[in-house]
PDB file of C-alpha atoms in Angstrom:
ATOM      1  CA  UNK A   1     101.179 185.910  61.172  1.00 50.00           C
ATOM      2  CA  UNK A   2     103.598 188.370  59.875  1.00 50.00           C
ATOM      3  CA  UNK A   3     105.198 187.306  56.366  1.00 54.00           C
ATOM      4  CA  UNK A   4     109.059 187.244  56.479  1.00 55.00           C
ATOM      5  CA  UNK A   5     110.997 189.780  53.987  1.00 50.00           C
ATOM      6  CA  UNK A   6     112.635 188.312  51.122  1.00 54.00           C
ATOM      7  CA  UNK A   7     116.659 188.321  51.188  1.00 52.00           C
ATOM      8  CA  UNK A   8     116.831 191.259  48.656  1.00 49.00           C
ATOM      9  CA  UNK A   9     119.593 193.187  47.402  1.00 50.00           C
ATOM     10  CA  UNK A  10     119.416 195.628  50.203  1.00 57.00           C
ATOM     11  CA  UNK A  11     120.135 192.796  52.950  1.00 59.00           C
ATOM     12  CA  UNK A  12     123.209 191.807  50.980  1.00 63.00           C
ATOM     13  CA  UNK A  13     124.679 195.390  50.747  1.00 68.00           C
ATOM     14  CA  UNK A  14     124.005 195.919  54.626  1.00 80.00           C
ATOM     15  CA  UNK A  15     125.726 192.535  55.454  1.00 87.00           C
ATOM     16  CA  UNK A  16     128.570 193.645  52.845  1.00 86.00           C
ATOM     17  CA  UNK A  17     128.916 196.953  54.764  1.00 89.00           C
ATOM     18  CA  UNK A  18     128.967 195.253  57.911  1.00 90.00           C
ATOM     19  CA  UNK A  19     131.996 193.430  56.411  1.00 92.00           C
ATOM     20  CA  UNK A  20     133.734 196.232  55.414  1.00 93.00           C
ATOM     21  CA  UNK A  21     133.420 198.047  58.771  1.00 93.00           C
ATOM     22  CA  UNK A  22     134.461 194.829  60.644  1.00 94.00           C
ATOM     23  CA  UNK A  23     137.383 194.181  58.280  1.00 95.00           C
ATOM     24  CA  UNK A  24     138.612 197.864  58.975  1.00 95.00           C
ATOM     25  CA  UNK A  25     138.270 197.377  62.790  1.00 95.00           C
ATOM     26  CA  UNK A  26     139.810 194.048  62.968  1.00 94.00           C
ATOM     27  CA  UNK A  27     142.734 195.168  60.808  1.00 94.00           C
ATOM     28  CA  UNK A  28     143.209 198.351  62.999  1.00 94.00           C
ATOM     29  CA  UNK A  29     143.351 196.057  66.135  1.00 94.00           C
ATOM     30  CA  UNK A  30     145.458 193.495  64.499  1.00 91.00           C
ATOM     31  CA  UNK A  31     148.259 196.206  64.457  1.00 89.00           C
ATOM     32  CA  UNK A  32     148.454 196.017  68.047  1.00 88.00           C
ATOM     33  CA  UNK A  33     147.424 192.370  69.025  1.00 87.00           C
ATOM     34  CA  UNK A  34     146.733 188.988  67.661  1.00 88.00           C
ATOM     35  CA  UNK A  35     148.154 190.014  64.021  1.00 87.00           C
ATOM     36  CA  UNK A  36     148.420 186.227  63.046  1.00 89.00           C
ATOM     37  CA  UNK A  37     145.007 185.854  63.480  1.00 92.00           C
ATOM     38  CA  UNK A  38     143.157 189.290  62.747  1.00 93.00           C
ATOM     39  CA  UNK A  39     144.962 190.238  59.775  1.00 93.00           C
ATOM     40  CA  UNK A  40     143.907 187.374  57.710  1.00 94.00           C
ATOM     41  CA  UNK A  41     140.339 187.588  58.965  1.00 95.00           C
ATOM     42  CA  UNK A  42     140.524 191.325  57.870  1.00 96.00           C
ATOM     43  CA  UNK A  43     141.667 190.550  54.574  1.00 96.00           C
ATOM     44  CA  UNK A  44     138.924 187.872  53.823  1.00 96.00           C
ATOM     45  CA  UNK A  45     136.157 190.241  55.159  1.00 95.00           C
ATOM     46  CA  UNK A  46     137.305 193.150  53.052  1.00 95.00           C
ATOM     47  CA  UNK A  47     137.548 190.873  49.739  1.00 95.00           C
ATOM     48  CA  UNK A  48     133.999 189.125  50.485  1.00 94.00           C
ATOM     49  CA  UNK A  49     132.609 192.827  51.405  1.00 94.00           C
ATOM     50  CA  UNK A  50     134.188 194.363  48.078  1.00 93.00           C
ATOM     51  CA  UNK A  51     132.999 191.039  46.110  1.00 93.00           C
ATOM     52  CA  UNK A  52     129.526 191.627  47.188  1.00 91.00           C
ATOM     53  CA  UNK A  53     129.359 195.391  46.343  1.00 89.00           C
ATOM     54  CA  UNK A  54     129.402 197.232  49.533  1.00 89.00           C
ATOM     55  CA  UNK A  55     128.668 201.022  49.515  1.00 90.00           C
ATOM     56  CA  UNK A  56     131.573 201.395  51.889  1.00 90.00           C
ATOM     57  CA  UNK A  57     134.173 200.522  49.269  1.00 92.00           C
ATOM     58  CA  UNK A  58     136.949 202.930  51.087  1.00 92.00           C
ATOM     59  CA  UNK A  59     136.447 201.170  54.259  1.00 94.00           C
ATOM     60  CA  UNK A  60     136.383 197.795  53.003  1.00 94.00           C
ATOM     61  CA  UNK A  61     139.780 198.860  50.962  1.00 95.00           C
ATOM     62  CA  UNK A  62     141.331 200.380  54.273  1.00 96.00           C
ATOM     63  CA  UNK A  63     140.485 196.989  56.015  1.00 94.00           C
ATOM     64  CA  UNK A  64     142.073 195.199  53.197  1.00 95.00           C
ATOM     65  CA  UNK A  65     145.213 197.574  53.461  1.00 96.00           C
ATOM     66  CA  UNK A  66     145.466 196.964  57.093  1.00 95.00           C
ATOM     67  CA  UNK A  67     145.029 193.492  57.123  1.00 95.00           C
ATOM     68  CA  UNK A  68     148.009 193.113  54.805  1.00 96.00           C
ATOM     69  CA  UNK A  69     149.850 195.544  56.901  1.00 95.00           C
ATOM     70  CA  UNK A  70     148.898 193.185  59.925  1.00 93.00           C
ATOM     71  CA  UNK A  71     150.673 190.383  58.042  1.00 92.00           C
ATOM     72  CA  UNK A  72     153.599 192.388  57.271  1.00 93.00           C
ATOM     73  CA  UNK A  73     154.318 193.329  60.828  1.00 90.00           C
ATOM     74  CA  UNK A  74     154.120 189.825  61.600  1.00 88.00           C
ATOM     75  CA  UNK A  75     156.651 188.846  59.051  1.00 90.00           C
ATOM     76  CA  UNK A  76     158.923 191.593  60.182  1.00 88.00           C
ATOM     77  CA  UNK A  77     158.718 190.204  63.955  1.00 84.00           C
ATOM     78  CA  UNK A  78     159.110 186.958  62.862  1.00 85.00           C
ATOM     79  CA  UNK A  79     162.273 187.810  60.734  1.00 87.00           C
ATOM     80  CA  UNK A  80     163.622 190.046  63.598  1.00 85.00           C
ATOM     81  CA  UNK A  81     163.496 187.343  66.709  1.00 80.00           C
ATOM     82  CA  UNK A  82     162.386 184.172  64.852  1.00 74.00           C
ATOM     83  CA  UNK A  83     159.114 183.849  66.868  1.00 72.00           C
ATOM     84  CA  UNK A  84     155.345 184.103  65.990  1.00 68.00           C
ATOM     85  CA  UNK A  85     154.998 185.955  69.566  1.00 62.00           C
ATOM     86  CA  UNK A  86     156.106 189.237  70.138  1.00 55.00           C
ATOM     87  CA  UNK A  87     155.883 191.830  73.289  1.00 55.00           C
ATOM     88  CA  UNK A  88     156.185 195.541  73.428  1.00 48.00           C
TER      89      UNK A  88
END
């Protein structure tokens, strides 16, 4: 029988690091497609990663910034053609 490792601080930081990277990737993708979904998701993941004390703070901050940029792009397109959908 193998004992399971207790959920320690290292596991929580590792999860937070993954959230920071995911937030960056989703924020970057959100600039191109599905910014209505990916932008808020990137913002939430970045905030949770920062709250949990990620060691990839810069990546989380970039994800946060990109998520906010996604929402600003969405707002600009909504303002321009009064619809949520947009195309190239």
